Short mmCIF file of N, CA and C in Angstrom, two decimals:
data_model
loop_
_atom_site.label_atom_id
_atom_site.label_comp_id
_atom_site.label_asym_id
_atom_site.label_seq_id
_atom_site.Cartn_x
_atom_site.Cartn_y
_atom_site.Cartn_z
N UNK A 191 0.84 -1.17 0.00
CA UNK A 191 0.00 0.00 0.00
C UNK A 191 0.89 1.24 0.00
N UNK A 192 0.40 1.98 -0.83
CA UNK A 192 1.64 3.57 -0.65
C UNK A 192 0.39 4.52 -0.53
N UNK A 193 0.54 5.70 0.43
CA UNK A 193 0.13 6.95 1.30
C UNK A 193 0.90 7.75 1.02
N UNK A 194 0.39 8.85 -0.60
CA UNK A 194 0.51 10.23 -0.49
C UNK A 194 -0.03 10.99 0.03
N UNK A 195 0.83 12.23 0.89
CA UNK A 195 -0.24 13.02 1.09
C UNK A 195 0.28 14.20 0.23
N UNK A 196 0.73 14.05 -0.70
CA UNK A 196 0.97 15.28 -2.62
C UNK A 196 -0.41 14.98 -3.16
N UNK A 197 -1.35 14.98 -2.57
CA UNK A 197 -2.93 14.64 -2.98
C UNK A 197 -2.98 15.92 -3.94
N UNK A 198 -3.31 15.86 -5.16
CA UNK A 198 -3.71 14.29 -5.70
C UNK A 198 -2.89 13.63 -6.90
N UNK A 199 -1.19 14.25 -6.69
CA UNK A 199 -0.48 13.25 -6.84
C UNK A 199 0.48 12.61 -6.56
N UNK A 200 0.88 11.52 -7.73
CA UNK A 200 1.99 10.27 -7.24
C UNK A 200 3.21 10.70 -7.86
N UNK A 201 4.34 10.20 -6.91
CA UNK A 201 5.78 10.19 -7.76
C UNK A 201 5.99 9.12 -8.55
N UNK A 202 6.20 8.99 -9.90
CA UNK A 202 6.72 8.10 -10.50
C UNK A 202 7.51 8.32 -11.85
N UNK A 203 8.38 6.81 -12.25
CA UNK A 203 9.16 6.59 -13.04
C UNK A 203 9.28 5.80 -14.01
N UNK A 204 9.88 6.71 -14.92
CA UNK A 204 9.32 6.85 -16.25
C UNK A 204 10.77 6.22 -17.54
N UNK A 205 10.41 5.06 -17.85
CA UNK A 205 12.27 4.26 -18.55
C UNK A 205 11.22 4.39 -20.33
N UNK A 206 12.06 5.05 -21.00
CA UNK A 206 11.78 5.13 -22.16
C UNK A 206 13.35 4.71 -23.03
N UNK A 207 13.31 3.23 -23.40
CA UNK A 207 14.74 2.44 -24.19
C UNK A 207 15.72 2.89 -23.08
N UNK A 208 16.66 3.69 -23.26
CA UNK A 208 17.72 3.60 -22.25
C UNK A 208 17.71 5.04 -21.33
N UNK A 209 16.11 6.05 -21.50
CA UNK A 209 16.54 7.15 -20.79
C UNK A 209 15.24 6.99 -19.91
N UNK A 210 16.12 7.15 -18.36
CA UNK A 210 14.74 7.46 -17.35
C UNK A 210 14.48 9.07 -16.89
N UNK A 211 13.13 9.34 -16.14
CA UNK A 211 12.90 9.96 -15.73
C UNK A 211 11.97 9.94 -14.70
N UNK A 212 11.75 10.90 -14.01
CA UNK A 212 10.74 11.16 -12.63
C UNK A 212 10.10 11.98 -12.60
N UNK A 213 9.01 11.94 -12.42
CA UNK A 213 7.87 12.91 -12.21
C UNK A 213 6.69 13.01 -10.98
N UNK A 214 6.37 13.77 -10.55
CA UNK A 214 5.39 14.15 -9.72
C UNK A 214 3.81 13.80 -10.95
N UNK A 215 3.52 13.09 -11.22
CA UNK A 215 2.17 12.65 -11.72
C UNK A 215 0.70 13.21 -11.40
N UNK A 216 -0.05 13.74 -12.00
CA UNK A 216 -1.36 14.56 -11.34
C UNK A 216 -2.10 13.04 -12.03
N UNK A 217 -2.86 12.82 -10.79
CA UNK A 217 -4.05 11.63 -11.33
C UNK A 217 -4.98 12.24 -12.09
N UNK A 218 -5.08 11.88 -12.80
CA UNK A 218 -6.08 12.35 -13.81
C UNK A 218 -7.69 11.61 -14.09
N UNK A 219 -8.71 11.39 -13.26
CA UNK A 219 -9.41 10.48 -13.49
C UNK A 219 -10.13 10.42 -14.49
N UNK A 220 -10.44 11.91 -15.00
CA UNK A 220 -10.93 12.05 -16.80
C UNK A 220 -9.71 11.69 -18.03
N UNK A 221 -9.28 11.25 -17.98
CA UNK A 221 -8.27 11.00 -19.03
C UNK A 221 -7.76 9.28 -19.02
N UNK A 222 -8.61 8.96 -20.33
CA UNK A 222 -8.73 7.24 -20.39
C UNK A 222 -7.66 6.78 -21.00
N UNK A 223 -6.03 7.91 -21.19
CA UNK A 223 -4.72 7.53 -21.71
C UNK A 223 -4.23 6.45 -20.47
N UNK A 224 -2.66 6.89 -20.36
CA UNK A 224 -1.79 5.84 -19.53
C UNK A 224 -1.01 7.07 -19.03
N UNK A 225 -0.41 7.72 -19.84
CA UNK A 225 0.66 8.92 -19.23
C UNK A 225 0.86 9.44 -20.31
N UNK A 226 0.66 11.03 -19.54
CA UNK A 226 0.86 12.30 -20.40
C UNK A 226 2.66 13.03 -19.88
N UNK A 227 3.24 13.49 -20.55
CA UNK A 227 4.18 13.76 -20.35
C UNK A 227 4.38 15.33 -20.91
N UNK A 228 4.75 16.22 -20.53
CA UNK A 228 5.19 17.49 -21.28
C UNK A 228 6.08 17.01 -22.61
N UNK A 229 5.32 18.10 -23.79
CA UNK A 229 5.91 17.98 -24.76
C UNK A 229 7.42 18.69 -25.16
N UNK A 230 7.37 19.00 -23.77
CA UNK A 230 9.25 20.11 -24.42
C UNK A 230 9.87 18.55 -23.79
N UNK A 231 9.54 17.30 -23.80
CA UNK A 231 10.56 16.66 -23.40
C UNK A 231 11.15 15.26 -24.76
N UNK A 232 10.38 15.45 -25.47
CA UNK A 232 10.47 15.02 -26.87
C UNK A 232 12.16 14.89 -27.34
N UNK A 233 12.95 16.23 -27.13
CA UNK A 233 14.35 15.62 -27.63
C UNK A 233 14.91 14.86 -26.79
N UNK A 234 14.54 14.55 -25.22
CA UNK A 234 14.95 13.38 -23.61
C UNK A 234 14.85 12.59 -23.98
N UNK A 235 13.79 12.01 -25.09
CA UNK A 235 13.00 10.32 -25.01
C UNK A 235 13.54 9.98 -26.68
N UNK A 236 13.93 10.69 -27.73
CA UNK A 236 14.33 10.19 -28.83
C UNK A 236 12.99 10.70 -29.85
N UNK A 237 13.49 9.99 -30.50
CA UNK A 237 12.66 9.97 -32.02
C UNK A 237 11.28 8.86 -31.24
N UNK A 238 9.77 9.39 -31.61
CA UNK A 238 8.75 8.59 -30.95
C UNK A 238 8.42 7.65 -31.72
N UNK A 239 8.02 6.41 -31.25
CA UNK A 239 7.82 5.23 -31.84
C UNK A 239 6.53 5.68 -32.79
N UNK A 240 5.01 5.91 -32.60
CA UNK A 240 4.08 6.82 -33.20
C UNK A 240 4.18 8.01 -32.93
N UNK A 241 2.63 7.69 -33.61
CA UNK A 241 2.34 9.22 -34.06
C UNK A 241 0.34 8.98 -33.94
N UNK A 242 -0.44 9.67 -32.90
CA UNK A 242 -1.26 9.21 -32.83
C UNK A 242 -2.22 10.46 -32.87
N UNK A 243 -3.65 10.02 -33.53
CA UNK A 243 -4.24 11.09 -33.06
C UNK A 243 -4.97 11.75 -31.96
N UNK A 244 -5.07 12.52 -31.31
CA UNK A 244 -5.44 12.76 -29.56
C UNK A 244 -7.08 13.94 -30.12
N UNK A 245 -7.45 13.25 -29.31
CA UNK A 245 -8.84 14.11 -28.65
C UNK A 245 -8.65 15.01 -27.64
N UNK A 246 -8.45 16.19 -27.78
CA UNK A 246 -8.34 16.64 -26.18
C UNK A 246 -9.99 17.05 -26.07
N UNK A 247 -9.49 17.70 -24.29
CA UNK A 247 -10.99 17.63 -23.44
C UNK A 247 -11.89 19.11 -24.31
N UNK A 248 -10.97 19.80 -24.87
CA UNK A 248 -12.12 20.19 -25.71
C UNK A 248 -12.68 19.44 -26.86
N UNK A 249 -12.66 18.91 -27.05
CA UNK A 249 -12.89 17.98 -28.82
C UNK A 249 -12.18 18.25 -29.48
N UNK A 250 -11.40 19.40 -29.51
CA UNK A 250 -10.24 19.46 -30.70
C UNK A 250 -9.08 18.14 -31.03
N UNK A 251 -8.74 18.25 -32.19
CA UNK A 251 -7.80 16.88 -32.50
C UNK A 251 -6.50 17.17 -32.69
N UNK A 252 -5.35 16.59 -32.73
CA UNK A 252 -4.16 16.88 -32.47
C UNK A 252 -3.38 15.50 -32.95
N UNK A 253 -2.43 15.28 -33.95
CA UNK A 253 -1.49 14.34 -33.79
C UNK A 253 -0.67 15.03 -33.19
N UNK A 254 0.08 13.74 -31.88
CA UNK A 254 0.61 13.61 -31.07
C UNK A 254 2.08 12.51 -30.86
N UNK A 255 2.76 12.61 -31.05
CA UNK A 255 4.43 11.74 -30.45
C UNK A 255 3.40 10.76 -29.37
N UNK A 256 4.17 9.73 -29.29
CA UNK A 256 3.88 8.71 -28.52
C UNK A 256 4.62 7.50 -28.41
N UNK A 257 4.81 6.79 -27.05
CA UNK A 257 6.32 5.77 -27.08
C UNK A 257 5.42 4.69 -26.35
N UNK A 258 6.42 3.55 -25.97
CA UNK A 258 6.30 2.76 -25.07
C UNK A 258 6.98 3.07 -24.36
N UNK A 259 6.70 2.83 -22.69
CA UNK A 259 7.36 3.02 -21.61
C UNK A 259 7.28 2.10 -20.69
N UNK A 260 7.80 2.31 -20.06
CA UNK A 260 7.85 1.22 -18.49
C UNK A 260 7.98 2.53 -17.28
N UNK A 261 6.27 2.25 -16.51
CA UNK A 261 6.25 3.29 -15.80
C UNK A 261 5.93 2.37 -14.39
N UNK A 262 6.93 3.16 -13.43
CA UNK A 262 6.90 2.87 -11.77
C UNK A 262 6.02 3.58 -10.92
N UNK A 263 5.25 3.54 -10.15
CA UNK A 263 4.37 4.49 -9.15
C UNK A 263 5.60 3.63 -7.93
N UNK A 264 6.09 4.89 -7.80
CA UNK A 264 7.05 5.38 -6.34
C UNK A 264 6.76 4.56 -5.36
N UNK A 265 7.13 3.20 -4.85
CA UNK A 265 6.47 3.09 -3.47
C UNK A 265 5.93 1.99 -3.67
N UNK A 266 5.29 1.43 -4.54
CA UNK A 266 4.73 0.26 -5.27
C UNK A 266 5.89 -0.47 -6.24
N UNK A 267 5.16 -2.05 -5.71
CA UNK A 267 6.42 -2.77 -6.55
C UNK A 267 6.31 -3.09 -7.56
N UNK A 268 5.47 -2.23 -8.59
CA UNK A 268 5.05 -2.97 -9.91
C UNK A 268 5.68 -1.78 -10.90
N UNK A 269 5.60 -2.42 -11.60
CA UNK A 269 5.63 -1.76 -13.27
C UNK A 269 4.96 -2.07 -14.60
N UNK A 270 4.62 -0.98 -14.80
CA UNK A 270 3.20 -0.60 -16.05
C UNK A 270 4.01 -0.68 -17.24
N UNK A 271 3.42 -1.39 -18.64
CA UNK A 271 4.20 -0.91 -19.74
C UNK A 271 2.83 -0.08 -20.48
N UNK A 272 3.09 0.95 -20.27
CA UNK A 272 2.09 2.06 -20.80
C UNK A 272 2.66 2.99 -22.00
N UNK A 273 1.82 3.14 -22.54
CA UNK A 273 1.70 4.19 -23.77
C UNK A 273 2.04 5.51 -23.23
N UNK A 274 2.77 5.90 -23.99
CA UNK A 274 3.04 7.99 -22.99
C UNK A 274 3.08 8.70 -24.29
N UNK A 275 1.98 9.78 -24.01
CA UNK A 275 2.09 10.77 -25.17
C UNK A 275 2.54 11.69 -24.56
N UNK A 276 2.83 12.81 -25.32
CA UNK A 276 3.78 13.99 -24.92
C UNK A 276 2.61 15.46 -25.52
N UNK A 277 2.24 15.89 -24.55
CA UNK A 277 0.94 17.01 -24.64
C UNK A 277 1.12 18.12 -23.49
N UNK A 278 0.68 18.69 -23.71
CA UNK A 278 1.03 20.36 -22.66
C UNK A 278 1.99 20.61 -21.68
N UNK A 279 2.20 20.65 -21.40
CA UNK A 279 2.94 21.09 -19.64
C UNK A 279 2.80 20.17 -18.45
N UNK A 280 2.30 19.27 -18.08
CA UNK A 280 1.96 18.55 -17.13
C UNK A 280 2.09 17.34 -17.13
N UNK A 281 2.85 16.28 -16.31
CA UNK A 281 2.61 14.93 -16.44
C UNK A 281 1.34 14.49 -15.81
N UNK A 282 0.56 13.77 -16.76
CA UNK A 282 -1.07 13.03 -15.67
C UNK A 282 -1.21 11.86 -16.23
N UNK A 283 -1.18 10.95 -15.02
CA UNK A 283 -1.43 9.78 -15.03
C UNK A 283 -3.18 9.32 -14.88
N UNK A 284 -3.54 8.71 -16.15
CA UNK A 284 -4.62 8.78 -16.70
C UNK A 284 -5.26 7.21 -16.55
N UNK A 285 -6.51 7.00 -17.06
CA UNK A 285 -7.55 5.38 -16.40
C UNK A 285 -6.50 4.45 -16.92
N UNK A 286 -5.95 4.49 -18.00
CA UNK A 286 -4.99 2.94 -18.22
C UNK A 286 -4.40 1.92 -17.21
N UNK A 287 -3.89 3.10 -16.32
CA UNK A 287 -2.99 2.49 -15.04
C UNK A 287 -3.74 2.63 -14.16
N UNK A 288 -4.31 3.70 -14.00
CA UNK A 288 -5.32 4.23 -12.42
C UNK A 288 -6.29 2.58 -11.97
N UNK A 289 -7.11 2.55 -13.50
CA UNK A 289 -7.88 1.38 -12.83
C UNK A 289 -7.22 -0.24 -12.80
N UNK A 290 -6.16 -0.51 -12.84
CA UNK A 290 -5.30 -1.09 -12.61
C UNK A 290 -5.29 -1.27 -10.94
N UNK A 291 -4.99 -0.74 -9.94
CA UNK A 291 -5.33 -0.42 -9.13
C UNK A 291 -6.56 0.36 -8.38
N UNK A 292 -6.29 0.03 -6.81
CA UNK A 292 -7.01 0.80 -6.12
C UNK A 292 -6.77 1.78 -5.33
N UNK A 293 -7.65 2.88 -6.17
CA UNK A 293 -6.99 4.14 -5.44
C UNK A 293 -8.25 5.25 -4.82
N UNK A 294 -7.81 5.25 -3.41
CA UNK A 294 -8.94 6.27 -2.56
C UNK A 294 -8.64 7.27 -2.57
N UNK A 295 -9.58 8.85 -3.12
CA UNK A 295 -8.80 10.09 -2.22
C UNK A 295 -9.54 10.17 -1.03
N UNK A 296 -8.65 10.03 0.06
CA UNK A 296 -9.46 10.20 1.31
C UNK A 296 -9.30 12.02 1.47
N UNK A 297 -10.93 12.49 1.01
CA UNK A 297 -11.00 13.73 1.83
C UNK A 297 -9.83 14.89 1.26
N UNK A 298 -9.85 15.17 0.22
CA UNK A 298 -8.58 15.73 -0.37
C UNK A 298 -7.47 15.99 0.86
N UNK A 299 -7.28 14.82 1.52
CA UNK A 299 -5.94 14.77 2.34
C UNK A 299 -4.63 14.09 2.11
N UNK A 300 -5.30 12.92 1.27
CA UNK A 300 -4.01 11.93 1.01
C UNK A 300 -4.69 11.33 -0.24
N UNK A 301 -4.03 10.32 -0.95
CA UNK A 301 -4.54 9.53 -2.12
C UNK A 301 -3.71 8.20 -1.71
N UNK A 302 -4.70 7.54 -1.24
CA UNK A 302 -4.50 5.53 -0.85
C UNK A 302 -4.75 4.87 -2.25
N UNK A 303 -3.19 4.21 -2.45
CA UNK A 303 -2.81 3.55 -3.83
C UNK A 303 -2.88 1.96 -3.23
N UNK A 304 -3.71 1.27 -3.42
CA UNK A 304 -2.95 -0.64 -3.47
C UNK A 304 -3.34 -1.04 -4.58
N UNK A 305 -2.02 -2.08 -4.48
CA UNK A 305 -2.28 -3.05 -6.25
C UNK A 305 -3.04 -3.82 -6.21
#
């Protein structure tokens, strides 16, 4: 079981072929991706495996960079091989992985993660 209280998010890590990274993750419970990643990080991760098209939450459409990854939630002993697109400013960890697990926000105080 891992207990943030960075409500409402998680630290985790992010192995794209031979380059890692870490991020502070915003749970995202509207967003039925895996992981969003800021797009100024595109020259970090290489040339992207696709190229996909994205819906954002306005309806507008967007092709988008997109890899395979192997993503860690901090604290937990597992690892996700999730899809990561690269879109605005923010990393958010989206339903792919979320419902994978179980996760409570107790009371915007903490966010209770078990696998």
């Amino acid at each position: 079981m891992l207990i943030s209280a960075d409500h409402p998010y998680l630290q985790v890590r992010v192995a794209v072929g031979k380059n890692r990274l870490s991020f502070k993750a915003l749970l995202d419970t509207g967003f039925d991706g895996y992981l969003v990643l800021p797009e100024g990080l595109e020259s970090q991760l290489g040339t992207p495996e696709f190229r996909v098209k994205t819906i954002l939450a306005d309806g507008s459409e967007s092709m988008r960079p997109q890899f395979r990854a192997a993503v860690e939630i901090v604290g937990l002993s597992l690892v996700y091989v999730a899809r990561l697109t690269l879109l605005g400013d923010e990393c958010l960890l989206g339903q792919g992985i979320i419902r994978q697990l179980k996760v409570t926000f107790d009371h915007g105080e903490q966010v209770v993660v078990e696998p």
